Amino acid sequence: MLSPVIFFVLLELILRAAGFGHTYPLFVDAKGMPGYLQASDQVIKRYFNDPKQAPNVSIDTIYFKKEKPAATFRVVVQGGSSAAGFPYGRWGGLAGMLNDRLEASFPDKDIEVITTAMSAVNSYTMLDLVDEIIAIQPDAVLIYAGHNEYIGVMGAGSALTSAQSHGAKLLFLKLKDLRIYQLMQRVMGLFSPAPPAAQGGAARSTLMAKAAANREIPYQSEIFDQGQQQFASNLQLILSKYQQANIPVMLGTLASNEGDQKPFVSDPTKESTTAWQQKWQVYEQAMADGQYPNALAAASQLAQQFDTANSWFAVGQALLASGENEAARNALLAAKDRDQLRFRAPEEMNTIIKNVAEQFSAPLVDVQQYFVMHSKDGIIGNSLMLEHLHPNKRGYFLLAESYFNTMKKTALLQDWSQAQPSAKAWREVPITEVDAILADYKIATLKADFPFTATPYKVSFPTPNDTVTQLALARQSGQQGWIANMQSLLGYYRQQQDHPQALIVARMLAQAFPSQHGPQFASGMLFLGLKEYPRAIKYLHKALALEPRNSEARKALIYALANTGASQQANAELEILQQQLGNDPVIKSLERTIQAAKQ
């Protein structure tokens, strides 16, 4: 009876010994940084039978210590592209913005905000990563996800998956690392037809186009319901695992462009009828003439008779023009929910998030409501969104602030007396001018393809008429890597004596490379120049931990300590400096600084 078991165990061992197959861990050793980990850029490949078919997406690189120090407060972010910060990248997303805000609010604490968010993934990927996230001992997990449950990898209606049932997908997550299973996949692949191309063939170049691949999902259809069911089930499994590990989780509701994004796909079958066309012409003419009551009447008849995305969007526009903002928002949400190309999560997903948060007593971060509060007429639109669901610079700031405020409300960290004010945090948003130019180009490229246009077109990069745009072009074209590009930008801001912008760049470099002395020292000195002594002390301590004999860093640290009234610590550092420099005149000068600060 044991023979088959022994056979398969031996076969698995033989395949592994022979180097067959693959395993893609979430975290790997950071190259050239002993003692540090980073997220692997190969993780997405674990969800595809043929890794070559995997989309070109990865988790942003954040280095963190393999052995978590006892005093470190570690936060992990989970989600899709909106959580990851597309199109701005790591610092423009939830992890980067929140890390910046927490660091400024707790200069005496060691805080790490690590992202595992990635484009095109949904609750299946999040569930699959939970055990590996638990292994790095986070103090909290923040989840902002739900938009990709239909079109993302393993989504209910995605072209980027093979298994369809919820049970089959969960089984795949269990079996995917077994070499026997991978061998079976490869054999089956030899006899399987090639996956169908997205509509339009090679012209459909974006990930959105490839994922959608002719998948239209009507409201309250079977696939629509499957998306909700898988999201609810997976979210419950995720929170159950974290709860068992005693790791608090914060769940965020989902925001998307409600008012300014027209439905991508309404219902062509219903809207091609004569009855529809006649009423639609009445609506359009009434709107053009400013006869909003007549337009509302026509649109309402369309919605009642046909119940399509376009009809409800028309109702919303007519109500908005009439000044009935609350009713307009309800109609616009109904239009979004009936959009058959499901790149935006329907409102049912937010209901699930709220219910699961209540079920597990997890703090709810009402991101959607926070966006509504900061939107004109209480309707989320282009003022906070770049397109259908990715926030702009201000939107990402509000996304991070909503989690920041919830952390403060729940006292996840104890002393919030130095919490950074919103206005100051907004001035220090870690998105450079180069990042903003590149982000605009990415969004323009995105909108030049499906589903924003039926005829894809090429987008030209902005003419490099100034230094910042020249640096953006150098990075976009690959002439400069991120490090060299940021160093060039830092040099430019220093030359222009733009210290606030220089500090943003220096701080980003310091956060990117926590084991390098130079960026820590540069950030500390810039904070010192701006007389932000507590934050200067934080970075100068880091610099000295990496290079204890750096006398310039120690001089700066003593000066900063003296100006915060920490004379005892300043004198202790002065004794170390005196051992290094002897009777250098700077010793007397620093002694006078300490004495003057006491007075």
Tab-separated table of C-alpha atoms in Angstrom, residues 118-434:
chain	number	residue	atom	x	y	z
A	118	MET	CA	2.401	43.958	-7.337
A	119	SER	CA	0.443	44.739	-10.490
A	120	ALA	CA	-2.112	42.223	-11.800
A	121	VAL	CA	-2.359	40.142	-8.606
A	122	ASN	CA	-5.369	39.525	-6.397
A	123	SER	CA	-6.442	37.670	-3.265
A	124	TYR	CA	-5.040	34.324	-4.472
A	125	THR	CA	-1.511	35.735	-4.616
A	126	MET	CA	-2.012	37.514	-1.309
A	127	LEU	CA	-3.130	34.259	0.312
A	128	ASP	CA	-0.183	32.419	-1.201
A	129	LEU	CA	2.294	34.923	0.289
A	130	VAL	CA	0.887	34.978	3.822
A	131	ASP	CA	3.071	32.240	5.345
A	132	GLU	CA	6.246	33.827	3.980
A	133	ILE	CA	5.171	37.219	5.295
A	134	ILE	CA	4.473	35.762	8.733
A	135	ALA	CA	7.998	34.298	8.700
A	136	ILE	CA	9.575	37.798	8.672
A	137	GLN	CA	7.641	38.724	11.833
A	138	PRO	CA	5.666	41.832	10.864
A	139	ASP	CA	4.074	43.922	13.600
A	140	ALA	CA	1.204	44.807	11.285
A	141	VAL	CA	-0.093	43.994	7.793
A	142	LEU	CA	-1.940	46.541	5.666
A	143	ILE	CA	-4.167	45.314	2.846
A	144	TYR	CA	-5.481	47.431	-0.015
A	145	ALA	CA	-6.832	45.062	-2.671
A	146	GLY	CA	-9.896	43.948	-4.601
A	147	HIS	CA	-9.723	45.609	-8.022
A	148	ASN	CA	-8.043	42.584	-9.642
A	149	GLU	CA	-10.445	39.832	-8.592
A	150	TYR	CA	-11.854	39.501	-12.103
A	151	ILE	CA	-9.069	40.405	-14.534
A	152	GLY	CA	-5.905	39.838	-12.460
A	153	VAL	CA	-3.784	36.688	-12.382
A	154	MET	CA	-6.065	33.768	-11.393
A	155	GLY	CA	-9.028	36.158	-11.501
A	156	ALA	CA	-12.576	34.930	-12.050
A	157	GLY	CA	-12.626	36.222	-15.631
A	158	SER	CA	-8.949	36.634	-16.458
A	159	ALA	CA	-7.080	35.404	-19.510
A	160	LEU	CA	-4.027	35.046	-17.241
A	161	THR	CA	-5.191	31.784	-15.678
A	162	SER	CA	-6.085	28.249	-16.645
A	163	ALA	CA	-7.978	26.824	-13.638
A	164	GLN	CA	-11.457	28.286	-13.230
A	165	SER	CA	-13.018	26.957	-10.027
A	166	HIS	CA	-12.093	28.340	-6.618
A	167	GLY	CA	-11.185	24.882	-5.320
A	168	ALA	CA	-8.958	24.154	-8.311
A	169	LYS	CA	-7.083	27.416	-7.817
A	170	LEU	CA	-6.518	26.733	-4.116
A	171	LEU	CA	-5.271	23.235	-5.009
A	172	PHE	CA	-2.904	24.770	-7.547
A	173	LEU	CA	-1.450	27.025	-4.830
A	174	LYS	CA	-0.772	23.902	-2.726
A	175	LEU	CA	0.777	21.834	-5.526
A	176	LYS	CA	2.612	24.371	-7.675
A	177	ASP	CA	6.040	23.925	-6.010
A	178	LEU	CA	6.053	20.118	-6.354
A	179	ARG	CA	8.371	18.998	-9.146
A	180	ILE	CA	6.025	16.114	-10.026
A	181	TYR	CA	3.205	18.588	-10.563
A	182	GLN	CA	5.469	20.802	-12.687
A	183	LEU	CA	6.474	17.744	-14.751
A	184	MET	CA	2.797	16.936	-15.345
A	185	GLN	CA	2.172	20.542	-16.396
A	186	ARG	CA	5.022	20.424	-18.862
A	187	VAL	CA	3.841	17.154	-20.398
A	188	MET	CA	0.284	18.459	-20.689
A	189	GLY	CA	1.612	21.662	-22.233
A	190	LEU	CA	3.107	19.682	-25.112
A	191	PHE	CA	-0.393	18.641	-26.181
A	192	SER	CA	-2.235	21.875	-25.351
A	193	PRO	CA	-2.962	24.646	-27.864
A	194	ALA	CA	-1.219	27.959	-27.457
A	195	PRO	CA	-3.118	30.457	-25.282
A	196	PRO	CA	-5.364	32.768	-27.310
A	197	ALA	CA	-4.031	36.225	-28.050
A	198	ALA	CA	-5.808	39.260	-26.702
A	199	GLN	CA	-8.201	41.040	-29.039
A	200	GLY	CA	-6.184	42.894	-31.636
A	201	GLY	CA	-3.189	40.566	-31.471
A	202	ALA	CA	0.241	42.116	-31.068
A	203	ALA	CA	-1.223	45.604	-31.010
A	204	ARG	CA	-2.637	44.885	-27.568
A	205	SER	CA	0.609	45.496	-25.762
A	206	THR	CA	-0.395	46.524	-22.265
A	207	LEU	CA	-0.944	44.135	-19.396
A	208	MET	CA	-4.551	45.339	-19.155
A	209	ALA	CA	-5.171	44.275	-22.749
A	210	LYS	CA	-3.616	40.853	-22.271
A	211	ALA	CA	-5.498	40.183	-19.053
A	212	ALA	CA	-8.896	41.194	-20.409
A	213	ALA	CA	-8.707	39.270	-23.694
A	214	ASN	CA	-12.364	39.590	-24.705
A	215	ARG	CA	-13.616	38.928	-21.168
A	216	GLU	CA	-16.826	40.869	-20.587
A	217	ILE	CA	-18.552	40.104	-17.294
A	218	PRO	CA	-22.166	41.284	-16.933
A	219	TYR	CA	-23.433	42.575	-13.609
A	220	GLN	CA	-24.675	39.806	-11.295
A	221	SER	CA	-23.690	37.100	-13.793
A	222	GLU	CA	-22.210	33.770	-12.703
A	223	ILE	CA	-18.620	34.988	-13.135
A	224	PHE	CA	-19.506	38.235	-11.367
A	225	ASP	CA	-20.677	36.222	-8.370
A	226	GLN	CA	-17.590	33.973	-8.538
A	227	GLY	CA	-15.343	37.022	-8.189
A	228	GLN	CA	-17.115	38.076	-5.012
A	229	GLN	CA	-17.101	34.579	-3.567
A	230	GLN	CA	-13.391	34.029	-4.171
A	231	PHE	CA	-12.550	37.435	-2.694
A	232	ALA	CA	-14.606	36.850	0.452
A	233	SER	CA	-13.283	33.307	0.946
A	234	ASN	CA	-9.636	34.221	0.344
A	235	LEU	CA	-9.840	37.322	2.534
A	236	GLN	CA	-11.226	35.227	5.376
A	237	LEU	CA	-8.418	32.676	4.964
A	238	ILE	CA	-5.834	35.466	4.937
A	239	LEU	CA	-7.107	37.112	8.104
A	240	SER	CA	-7.501	33.759	9.814
A	241	LYS	CA	-3.812	32.984	9.224
A	242	TYR	CA	-2.689	36.370	10.512
A	243	GLN	CA	-4.997	36.121	13.489
A	244	GLN	CA	-3.504	32.757	14.434
A	245	ALA	CA	-0.048	34.368	14.241
A	246	ASN	CA	-1.216	37.322	16.409
A	247	ILE	CA	-0.446	39.829	13.663
A	248	PRO	CA	-2.878	42.768	13.420
A	249	VAL	CA	-4.303	43.506	9.969
A	250	MET	CA	-5.849	46.690	8.602
A	251	LEU	CA	-8.268	46.374	5.680
A	252	GLY	CA	-8.883	49.286	3.336
A	253	THR	CA	-11.980	49.935	1.252
A	254	LEU	CA	-11.436	50.558	-2.455
A	255	ALA	CA	-11.561	53.884	-4.274
A	256	SER	CA	-11.842	54.356	-8.028
A	257	ASN	CA	-12.760	57.044	-10.528
A	258	GLU	CA	-16.523	57.345	-10.171
A	259	GLY	CA	-17.359	60.624	-11.863
A	260	ASP	CA	-14.925	61.141	-14.739
A	261	GLN	CA	-14.335	57.613	-16.044
A	262	LYS	CA	-17.021	56.551	-18.488
A	263	PRO	CA	-17.877	52.837	-18.526
A	264	PHE	CA	-15.444	50.879	-20.688
A	265	VAL	CA	-18.034	48.352	-21.901
A	266	SER	CA	-21.750	48.889	-21.348
A	267	ASP	CA	-24.167	46.471	-23.092
A	268	PRO	CA	-23.903	46.691	-26.882
A	269	THR	CA	-26.791	44.265	-27.394
A	270	LYS	CA	-29.318	46.416	-25.555
A	271	GLU	CA	-27.884	49.727	-26.734
A	272	SER	CA	-28.059	48.837	-30.421
A	273	THR	CA	-31.885	48.719	-30.355
A	274	THR	CA	-34.034	51.437	-31.886
A	275	ALA	CA	-35.761	52.138	-28.557
A	276	TRP	CA	-32.412	52.804	-26.902
A	277	GLN	CA	-31.137	55.018	-29.710
A	278	GLN	CA	-34.245	57.187	-29.719
A	279	LYS	CA	-34.207	57.821	-25.980
A	280	TRP	CA	-30.429	58.354	-26.002
A	281	GLN	CA	-30.767	61.086	-28.649
A	282	VAL	CA	-33.354	62.801	-26.470
A	283	TYR	CA	-30.992	62.657	-23.512
A	284	GLU	CA	-27.990	64.006	-25.449
A	285	GLN	CA	-29.983	66.856	-26.976
A	286	ALA	CA	-31.437	67.860	-23.604
A	287	MET	CA	-27.964	67.889	-22.008
A	288	ALA	CA	-26.599	69.982	-24.889
A	289	ASP	CA	-29.469	72.465	-24.490
A	290	GLY	CA	-29.051	72.645	-20.721
A	291	GLN	CA	-32.493	71.151	-20.186
A	292	TYR	CA	-31.349	68.992	-17.296
A	293	PRO	CA	-34.795	67.905	-16.003
A	294	ASN	CA	-35.617	66.593	-19.493
A	295	ALA	CA	-32.208	64.934	-19.728
A	296	LEU	CA	-32.720	63.298	-16.338
A	297	ALA	CA	-36.155	62.037	-17.348
A	298	ALA	CA	-34.778	60.471	-20.544
A	299	ALA	CA	-31.778	58.948	-18.774
A	300	SER	CA	-33.961	57.567	-15.982
A	301	GLN	CA	-36.198	55.874	-18.547
A	302	LEU	CA	-33.104	54.320	-20.146
A	303	ALA	CA	-31.874	53.062	-16.769
A	304	GLN	CA	-35.220	51.607	-15.791
A	305	GLN	CA	-35.812	49.940	-19.145
A	306	PHE	CA	-32.283	48.784	-20.055
A	307	ASP	CA	-30.240	48.911	-16.788
A	308	THR	CA	-26.905	49.391	-18.582
A	309	ALA	CA	-23.702	51.103	-17.476
A	310	ASN	CA	-24.114	53.963	-19.953
A	311	SER	CA	-27.721	54.614	-18.902
A	312	TRP	CA	-26.765	54.933	-15.236
A	313	PHE	CA	-23.757	57.096	-16.123
A	314	ALA	CA	-26.145	59.371	-18.021
A	315	VAL	CA	-28.433	59.559	-14.980
A	316	GLY	CA	-25.436	60.499	-12.859
A	317	GLN	CA	-24.317	63.248	-15.235
A	318	ALA	CA	-27.821	64.711	-15.421
A	319	LEU	CA	-28.199	64.687	-11.631
A	320	LEU	CA	-24.757	66.240	-11.207
A	321	ALA	CA	-25.650	68.998	-13.651
A	322	SER	CA	-28.826	69.579	-11.608
A	323	GLY	CA	-26.846	69.922	-8.373
A	324	GLU	CA	-28.149	66.693	-6.836
A	325	ASN	CA	-24.712	65.425	-5.872
A	326	GLU	CA	-25.593	62.577	-3.518
A	327	ALA	CA	-28.090	61.022	-5.911
A	328	ALA	CA	-25.594	61.582	-8.738
A	329	ARG	CA	-22.918	59.620	-6.913
A	330	ASN	CA	-25.278	56.693	-6.321
A	331	ALA	CA	-26.074	56.598	-10.050
A	332	LEU	CA	-22.402	56.831	-11.021
A	333	LEU	CA	-21.557	53.962	-8.671
A	334	ALA	CA	-24.333	51.940	-10.315
A	335	ALA	CA	-22.747	52.724	-13.705
A	336	LYS	CA	-19.327	51.556	-12.480
A	337	ASP	CA	-20.835	48.342	-11.112
A	338	ARG	CA	-22.464	47.591	-14.471
A	339	ASP	CA	-19.289	48.234	-16.483
A	340	GLN	CA	-18.716	44.804	-18.034
A	341	LEU	CA	-14.957	45.297	-18.391
A	342	ARG	CA	-14.099	44.798	-14.749
A	343	PHE	CA	-10.990	46.815	-14.106
A	344	ARG	CA	-12.761	48.621	-11.236
A	345	ALA	CA	-14.073	46.680	-8.273
A	346	PRO	CA	-17.867	46.789	-7.868
A	347	GLU	CA	-19.287	48.130	-4.620
A	348	GLU	CA	-19.974	44.571	-3.503
A	349	MET	CA	-16.227	44.248	-2.872
A	350	ASN	CA	-16.317	47.096	-0.370
A	351	THR	CA	-19.222	45.416	1.382
A	352	ILE	CA	-17.142	42.231	1.641
A	353	ILE	CA	-14.165	44.174	3.018
A	354	LYS	CA	-16.333	45.789	5.697
A	355	ASN	CA	-17.946	42.481	6.645
A	356	VAL	CA	-14.650	40.598	6.901
A	357	ALA	CA	-13.082	43.429	8.920
A	358	GLU	CA	-16.011	43.218	11.360
A	359	GLN	CA	-15.869	39.410	11.447
A	360	PHE	CA	-12.200	39.420	12.479
A	361	SER	CA	-12.335	42.652	14.528
A	362	ALA	CA	-9.764	44.143	12.149
A	363	PRO	CA	-9.498	47.941	11.915
A	364	LEU	CA	-11.274	49.195	8.798
A	365	VAL	CA	-9.542	51.920	6.809
A	366	ASP	CA	-12.320	53.602	4.848
A	367	VAL	CA	-10.148	54.796	1.973
A	368	GLN	CA	-13.120	55.319	-0.316
A	369	GLN	CA	-14.858	57.634	2.157
A	370	TYR	CA	-11.616	59.541	2.777
A	371	PHE	CA	-11.331	60.164	-0.972
A	372	VAL	CA	-14.987	61.232	-1.081
A	373	MET	CA	-14.327	63.760	1.712
A	374	HIS	CA	-11.532	65.307	-0.363
A	375	SER	CA	-13.387	65.305	-3.705
A	376	LYS	CA	-15.439	68.029	-5.336
A	377	ASP	CA	-19.174	67.376	-4.941
A	378	GLY	CA	-18.296	64.268	-2.917
A	379	ILE	CA	-17.617	62.293	-6.120
A	380	ILE	CA	-14.185	60.759	-6.738
A	381	GLY	CA	-12.839	61.869	-10.103
A	382	ASN	CA	-9.814	63.191	-11.959
A	383	SER	CA	-8.809	65.476	-9.106
A	384	LEU	CA	-7.511	62.384	-7.263
A	385	MET	CA	-7.285	59.748	-10.020
A	386	LEU	CA	-4.973	59.438	-13.013
A	387	GLU	CA	-7.383	57.228	-14.956
A	388	HIS	CA	-9.884	54.588	-13.852
A	389	LEU	CA	-8.409	53.575	-10.476
A	390	HIS	CA	-4.779	54.589	-9.938
A	391	PRO	CA	-4.477	57.650	-7.682
A	392	ASN	CA	-2.450	60.682	-8.659
A	393	LYS	CA	0.143	62.241	-6.365
A	394	ARG	CA	-2.499	63.769	-4.091
A	395	GLY	CA	-4.558	60.583	-4.183
A	396	TYR	CA	-1.675	58.389	-3.073
A	397	PHE	CA	-0.952	60.849	-0.288
A	398	LEU	CA	-4.542	60.493	0.930
A	399	LEU	CA	-4.364	56.707	0.609
A	400	ALA	CA	-1.322	56.596	2.902
A	401	GLU	CA	-2.819	59.208	5.225
A	402	SER	CA	-5.988	57.150	5.675
A	403	TYR	CA	-3.899	54.214	6.940
A	404	PHE	CA	-1.716	56.588	8.985
A	405	ASN	CA	-4.791	58.043	10.695
A	406	THR	CA	-6.179	54.585	11.443
A	407	MET	CA	-2.848	53.498	12.944
A	408	LYS	CA	-2.948	56.606	15.110
A	409	LYS	CA	-6.565	55.991	16.126
A	410	THR	CA	-5.855	52.379	17.109
A	411	ALA	CA	-2.581	53.350	18.868
A	412	LEU	CA	-0.635	50.726	16.958
A	413	LEU	CA	2.442	52.713	17.959
A	414	GLN	CA	2.238	54.185	21.428
A	415	ASP	CA	3.345	57.823	21.473
A	416	TRP	CA	1.852	59.929	18.663
A	417	SER	CA	2.764	63.265	20.240
A	418	GLN	CA	5.173	64.045	17.375
A	419	ALA	CA	2.827	62.910	14.594
A	420	GLN	CA	3.770	64.823	11.453
A	421	PRO	CA	1.035	67.306	10.450
A	422	SER	CA	-0.685	66.677	7.154
A	423	ALA	CA	0.438	69.957	5.557
A	424	LYS	CA	4.103	69.313	6.307
A	425	ALA	CA	3.858	65.704	5.127
A	426	TRP	CA	2.332	66.900	1.854
A	427	ARG	CA	5.269	69.273	1.284
A	428	GLU	CA	7.664	66.346	1.745
A	429	VAL	CA	5.906	63.808	-0.489
A	430	PRO	CA	8.643	61.442	-1.771
A	431	ILE	CA	7.860	61.848	-5.464
A	432	THR	CA	10.547	63.715	-7.375
A	433	GLU	CA	9.973	65.883	-10.436
A	434	VAL	CA	11.601	63.130	-12.503
